[in-house]
């Protein structure tokens, strides 16, 4: 199959490219940037930039460790975001282009490439120009195409390779050549391994329909033999991807179990979905006409065509398919997005048959009536659009409109009555959806978040720093979200992380042990904490903020260090090093007996090890002398839109028509006047579980997400820790809109000396910091020297992982979990050379699999080259 494009087709492709650009502007670009506030800015644009930065710093094409993110993580926790995507690898040649700008450009180009390849493929399949143009426009306007290209990029950026694979399958059947087929599937996996599963299932169904076509000349007479031959190129592509898939699979197995308990009947009983098929960015996103197409296809004469339609109906109606394609995590229609080209292909098939009058009138009428019944039943019985009656009425009206248009077509015989209405419905629906969905990225905010002066300040700050510390950015919720994975310099290490896979021990430590605040409704968004004790524990020596942050940061021990424009780098002298040696330990069991807030304050004086011994002195009494309970007086009554009453002792009922702040006074104990820390914790009961609840303390936000949110954060206990400014005797509580109760309120004040290390050497926690050799510390390797004052433990704030190896003076030490979540090991007094290596599980085995896959590909190509051509090429 030789690829030839006529002049007329070239003009049509040019038209489709211009149309793509216009639709991208109409739907998304005119509302701001071609990107979104949350995932696009905090994941899909920054993580590929981090991969690129690490490549520049290390020269490693196969990295294993992401030390800069989330305290230090297996880099394959982030592989979903394009670690080896050919789309992002190309950006490595363009270091002068901002990744966000690059992503916007390649996303639009990817949509155009998908539409043009699809149009060309339909031409190869023999469809008329009018039909394939119509089907290509439907693909362009389908819900996920443009929306997800500027939101969840990985949902659709594999589409060009998926369409290319369809061409490859045709070439396999027509010419007996598997090269294009194999390479396309390989690129599909590299671009998005998650969606490649659905993509390969779709390709298999299409290949089966081609095989069953009576005109297929390539049958050997044995279905099993032919099936194996067809699946071999796909298996080869999977093997070639082994260097990526094997360590990714090992990393994902370490993720928490996010699946929900599902009844087997819920998975196997068919349903009549609307959101998975019609006008949704998290499904196929076509019009109600796609239901009519699938139903009509069951009546076609060719068995291969009936199989294709019936298979699509089964996959979209039986929840078990979605559950399996989502890796057993949940039932969500997003996993079916790879079937979009196939649905558009079936639509083109329907239009071609309608043009040739091959479908009887009664079949068409039955299909349209069943479509309307589908819409009604899905809403009233399956509750597909429960609570959205307007949207249901619009879809129902669309189904009726398309039926009327069909009747007009049958009367007048003009195909435009079948091709134009669906495109108009998608265009109007898309325009409405994009304008009402929100989330568009504001240009001013994008420029602020990616301001090169921030990167310059980070570089200047860390350039003169020889120690091993972290640097994080301060800001409001929007800025925290934008910077949660943002790395400006390979020397910058941060504790925050937002990823669908992560180190589970670290996640548990943040949420359940240290109980840092959770400002976002998404459980996966673990932002940089404002808790000064957590900042100290994690070695956050530098914080980038604004001049107006000086007072609050000064209370936590930070002072201005450097300035660049309106950005200021603040420095603390009290922060723990990321790696150090100490002999001040307590055992896990002794630590486990501590309650809030002593579970936090204890880690300012001791480290927790498995065999640690409780100090001989009254260590608990020391902690209690520095942190005492106080009474917090929450004003009752109604003020503005805020109504607070106290139905029972210890319970406050909050009714807020909108977010409103109130002042709460503190009973002040006789603590040292050097400064105070406040700890606050209370339980939240949401009386409106379908809505979020948020409460701020001195600007620090905690949020409990709506119970039905897919990433429900379960944050029913709001915990805060902050430094009070000198002379403060009250705090500001800001109650978010909603109806909820707070109870079991606990409040403590502590001496700010907790943020300092002891002056006496024998009481110091950070006795011996690691002096890092930054020339050798790169990628998966940390090298340095340490002068250990007392035999004890080498402690880090790098999350523990079985992939770590620690060498002391060239001899491997036994790595263990310290402070309940972090990497450590025993160490003896004296000067030592330390080397920490990280080896991702599955990386070596994956490379062997890839080599086998490449050899298999070469063998297949050699056999095909020697085979006498028995089919037309």
Tab-separated table of N, CA, C and O in Angstrom, residues 51 62-64 74-85 189-197 238 241-255 499-502 801 838-847 849-850:
chain	number	residue	atom	x	y	z
A	51	UNK	N	11.307	16.099	32.856
A	51	UNK	CA	12.035	15.038	32.160
A	51	UNK	C	13.121	15.642	31.273
A	51	UNK	O	14.245	15.125	31.213
A	62	UNK	N	17.624	6.915	29.967
A	62	UNK	CA	16.815	5.963	30.734
A	62	UNK	C	16.924	6.287	32.226
A	62	UNK	O	17.545	5.539	32.989
A	63	UNK	N	16.336	7.388	32.668
A	63	UNK	CA	16.403	7.760	34.087
A	63	UNK	C	15.585	6.795	34.942
A	63	UNK	O	14.670	6.120	34.451
A	64	UNK	N	15.914	6.711	36.235
A	64	UNK	CA	15.194	5.816	37.132
A	64	UNK	C	14.673	6.521	38.378
A	64	UNK	O	13.764	6.004	39.037
A	74	UNK	N	10.450	7.178	42.582
A	74	UNK	CA	10.696	6.378	41.385
A	74	UNK	C	10.153	7.171	40.186
A	74	UNK	O	8.994	7.557	40.173
A	75	UNK	N	10.995	7.414	39.193
A	75	UNK	CA	10.562	8.262	38.080
A	75	UNK	C	9.424	7.625	37.288
A	75	UNK	O	8.649	8.327	36.623
A	76	UNK	N	9.273	6.302	37.415
A	76	UNK	CA	8.191	5.639	36.681
A	76	UNK	C	6.826	5.870	37.330
A	76	UNK	O	5.816	5.472	36.760
A	77	UNK	N	6.800	6.517	38.494
A	77	UNK	CA	5.527	7.004	39.020
A	77	UNK	C	4.939	8.075	38.106
A	77	UNK	O	3.736	8.323	38.121
A	78	UNK	N	5.799	8.698	37.309
A	78	UNK	CA	5.369	9.795	36.441
A	78	UNK	C	5.362	9.399	34.962
A	78	UNK	O	5.206	10.268	34.097
A	79	UNK	N	5.542	8.120	34.670
A	79	UNK	CA	5.674	7.722	33.266
A	79	UNK	C	4.407	7.990	32.461
A	79	UNK	O	4.470	8.182	31.248
A	80	UNK	N	3.255	8.012	33.121
A	80	UNK	CA	1.985	8.292	32.443
A	80	UNK	C	2.018	9.642	31.731
A	80	UNK	O	1.330	9.858	30.739
A	81	UNK	N	2.834	10.561	32.234
A	81	UNK	CA	2.828	11.932	31.731
A	81	UNK	C	3.820	12.166	30.596
A	81	UNK	O	4.180	13.300	30.309
A	82	UNK	N	4.239	11.083	29.948
A	82	UNK	CA	5.018	11.231	28.719
A	82	UNK	C	6.507	11.068	28.873
A	82	UNK	O	7.278	11.744	28.182
A	83	UNK	N	6.926	10.164	29.752
A	83	UNK	CA	8.361	9.974	29.988
A	83	UNK	C	9.106	9.643	28.703
A	83	UNK	O	10.207	10.145	28.462
A	84	UNK	N	8.511	8.784	27.861
A	84	UNK	CA	9.141	8.421	26.597
A	84	UNK	C	8.242	8.737	25.406
A	84	UNK	O	8.396	8.138	24.337
A	85	UNK	N	7.321	9.635	25.589
A	85	UNK	CA	6.431	9.995	24.490
A	85	UNK	C	7.215	10.659	23.362
A	85	UNK	O	7.976	11.603	23.601
A	189	UNK	N	1.870	3.077	22.435
A	189	UNK	CA	2.203	2.715	23.818
A	189	UNK	C	3.125	3.757	24.435
A	189	UNK	O	2.944	4.160	25.593
A	190	UNK	N	4.117	4.193	23.690
A	190	UNK	CA	5.058	5.183	24.210
A	190	UNK	C	4.366	6.496	24.564
A	190	UNK	O	4.731	7.173	25.520
A	191	UNK	N	3.362	6.839	23.785
A	191	UNK	CA	2.665	8.109	24.007
A	191	UNK	C	1.729	8.024	25.198
A	191	UNK	O	1.660	8.939	26.015
A	192	UNK	N	0.999	6.917	25.307
A	192	UNK	CA	0.054	6.785	26.416
A	192	UNK	C	-0.210	5.308	26.673
A	192	UNK	O	-1.106	4.719	26.076
A	193	UNK	N	0.569	4.717	27.581
A	193	UNK	CA	0.406	3.285	27.843
A	193	UNK	C	-0.974	2.985	28.414
A	193	UNK	O	-1.538	1.918	28.181
A	194	UNK	N	-1.546	3.935	29.151
A	194	UNK	CA	-2.858	3.724	29.772
A	194	UNK	C	-3.933	3.550	28.702
A	194	UNK	O	-4.733	2.607	28.753
A	195	UNK	N	-3.970	4.445	27.738
A	195	UNK	CA	-4.999	4.388	26.701
A	195	UNK	C	-4.633	3.439	25.568
A	195	UNK	O	-5.470	3.135	24.723
A	196	UNK	N	-3.388	2.975	25.566
A	196	UNK	CA	-3.002	2.019	24.523
A	196	UNK	C	-3.737	0.691	24.680
A	196	UNK	O	-3.925	-0.038	23.707
A	197	UNK	N	-4.183	0.378	25.894
A	197	UNK	CA	-4.905	-0.889	26.115
A	197	UNK	C	-6.227	-0.860	25.355
A	197	UNK	O	-6.565	-1.780	24.603
A	238	UNK	N	4.644	-4.505	21.992
A	238	UNK	CA	4.613	-4.539	23.456
A	238	UNK	C	5.983	-4.929	24.001
A	238	UNK	O	6.485	-4.335	24.966
A	241	UNK	N	8.407	-2.199	23.864
A	241	UNK	CA	8.127	-1.188	24.892
A	241	UNK	C	8.504	-1.668	26.281
A	241	UNK	O	8.243	-0.974	27.270
A	242	UNK	N	9.110	-2.839	26.391
A	242	UNK	CA	9.407	-3.430	27.696
A	242	UNK	C	10.228	-2.543	28.596
A	242	UNK	O	10.005	-2.500	29.813
A	243	UNK	N	11.211	-1.807	28.045
A	243	UNK	CA	12.063	-0.933	28.858
A	243	UNK	C	11.246	0.130	29.578
A	243	UNK	O	11.673	0.669	30.607
A	244	UNK	N	10.057	0.398	29.061
A	244	UNK	CA	9.149	1.394	29.624
A	244	UNK	C	8.034	0.740	30.439
A	244	UNK	O	7.721	1.152	31.563
A	245	UNK	N	7.444	-0.328	29.890
A	245	UNK	CA	6.289	-0.953	30.521
A	245	UNK	C	6.642	-1.727	31.781
A	245	UNK	O	5.891	-1.696	32.766
A	246	UNK	N	7.769	-2.450	31.776
A	246	UNK	CA	8.111	-3.290	32.934
A	246	UNK	C	8.329	-2.462	34.205
A	246	UNK	O	7.706	-2.737	35.233
A	247	UNK	N	9.194	-1.431	34.193
A	247	UNK	CA	9.351	-0.633	35.418
A	247	UNK	C	8.106	0.176	35.760
A	247	UNK	O	7.834	0.438	36.936
A	248	UNK	N	7.337	0.561	34.735
A	248	UNK	CA	6.086	1.283	35.006
A	248	UNK	C	5.107	0.376	35.741
A	248	UNK	O	4.457	0.800	36.715
A	249	UNK	N	4.990	-0.873	35.305
A	249	UNK	CA	4.091	-1.823	35.970
A	249	UNK	C	4.520	-2.047	37.413
A	249	UNK	O	3.688	-2.087	38.324
A	250	UNK	N	5.821	-2.177	37.650
A	250	UNK	CA	6.313	-2.370	39.019
A	250	UNK	C	6.006	-1.158	39.889
A	250	UNK	O	5.661	-1.290	41.069
A	251	UNK	N	6.139	0.036	39.308
A	251	UNK	CA	5.865	1.254	40.078
A	251	UNK	C	4.388	1.383	40.393
A	251	UNK	O	4.006	1.767	41.514
A	252	UNK	N	3.537	1.056	39.430
A	252	UNK	CA	2.096	1.192	39.637
A	252	UNK	C	1.598	0.198	40.685
A	252	UNK	O	0.666	0.486	41.439
A	253	UNK	N	2.242	-0.967	40.776
A	253	UNK	CA	1.834	-1.956	41.779
A	253	UNK	C	2.036	-1.420	43.188
A	253	UNK	O	1.398	-1.894	44.132
A	254	UNK	N	2.901	-0.400	43.309
A	254	UNK	CA	3.123	0.185	44.631
A	254	UNK	C	2.131	1.268	44.983
A	254	UNK	O	2.145	1.796	46.086
A	255	UNK	N	1.251	1.613	44.050
A	255	UNK	CA	0.241	2.641	44.302
A	255	UNK	C	-0.825	2.079	45.223
A	255	UNK	O	-1.090	0.901	45.230
A	499	UNK	N	0.414	13.220	41.283
A	499	UNK	CA	0.586	12.152	40.309
A	499	UNK	C	-0.406	11.049	40.626
A	499	UNK	O	-0.788	10.840	41.779
A	500	UNK	N	-0.828	10.320	39.589
A	500	UNK	CA	-1.757	9.216	39.791
A	500	UNK	C	-1.072	7.999	40.391
A	500	UNK	O	-1.736	7.066	40.846
A	501	UNK	N	0.255	7.966	40.403
A	501	UNK	CA	1.017	6.931	41.102
A	501	UNK	C	2.031	7.638	41.993
A	501	UNK	O	2.510	8.726	41.659
A	502	UNK	N	2.399	7.021	43.113
A	502	UNK	CA	3.223	7.716	44.086
A	502	UNK	C	3.753	6.723	45.104
A	502	UNK	O	3.345	5.555	45.161
A	801	UNK	N	12.145	3.411	49.651
A	801	UNK	CA	11.739	2.562	48.533
A	801	UNK	C	12.712	1.394	48.466
A	801	UNK	O	13.914	1.564	48.730
A	838	UNK	N	19.810	4.436	43.281
A	838	UNK	CA	18.425	3.977	43.120
A	838	UNK	C	18.317	3.189	41.833
A	838	UNK	O	18.740	3.650	40.772
A	839	UNK	N	17.728	2.000	41.951
A	839	UNK	CA	17.487	1.155	40.781
A	839	UNK	C	16.004	0.818	40.740
A	839	UNK	O	15.496	0.145	41.649
A	840	UNK	N	15.322	1.297	39.726
A	840	UNK	CA	13.887	1.049	39.595
A	840	UNK	C	13.642	-0.426	39.296
A	840	UNK	O	14.289	-1.009	38.416
A	841	UNK	N	12.713	-1.010	40.010
A	841	UNK	CA	12.358	-2.402	39.771
A	841	UNK	C	11.847	-2.582	38.343
A	841	UNK	O	11.043	-1.792	37.869
A	842	UNK	N	12.307	-3.624	37.711
A	842	UNK	CA	11.826	-3.936	36.370
A	842	UNK	C	12.596	-3.270	35.255
A	842	UNK	O	12.399	-3.608	34.078
A	843	UNK	N	13.488	-2.321	35.584
A	843	UNK	CA	14.197	-1.579	34.534
A	843	UNK	C	15.124	-2.490	33.733
A	843	UNK	O	15.149	-2.447	32.491
A	844	UNK	N	15.884	-3.332	34.403
A	844	UNK	CA	16.823	-4.222	33.701
A	844	UNK	C	16.077	-5.262	32.886
A	844	UNK	O	16.403	-5.519	31.713
A	845	UNK	N	15.061	-5.868	33.503
A	845	UNK	CA	14.272	-6.875	32.777
A	845	UNK	C	13.579	-6.251	31.576
A	845	UNK	O	13.465	-6.875	30.506
A	846	UNK	N	13.108	-5.013	31.735
A	846	UNK	CA	12.441	-4.322	30.637
A	846	UNK	C	13.344	-4.105	29.444
A	846	UNK	O	12.903	-4.231	28.293
A	847	UNK	N	14.614	-3.796	29.691
A	847	UNK	CA	15.552	-3.583	28.592
A	847	UNK	C	15.802	-4.891	27.832
A	847	UNK	O	15.952	-4.891	26.599
A	849	UNK	N	13.599	-7.308	27.519
A	849	UNK	CA	12.391	-7.516	26.728
A	849	UNK	C	12.406	-6.650	25.470
A	849	UNK	O	12.016	-7.096	24.385
A	850	UNK	N	12.874	-5.408	25.603
A	850	UNK	CA	12.923	-4.508	24.448
A	850	UNK	C	13.894	-5.025	23.394
A	850	UNK	O	13.614	-4.963	22.190
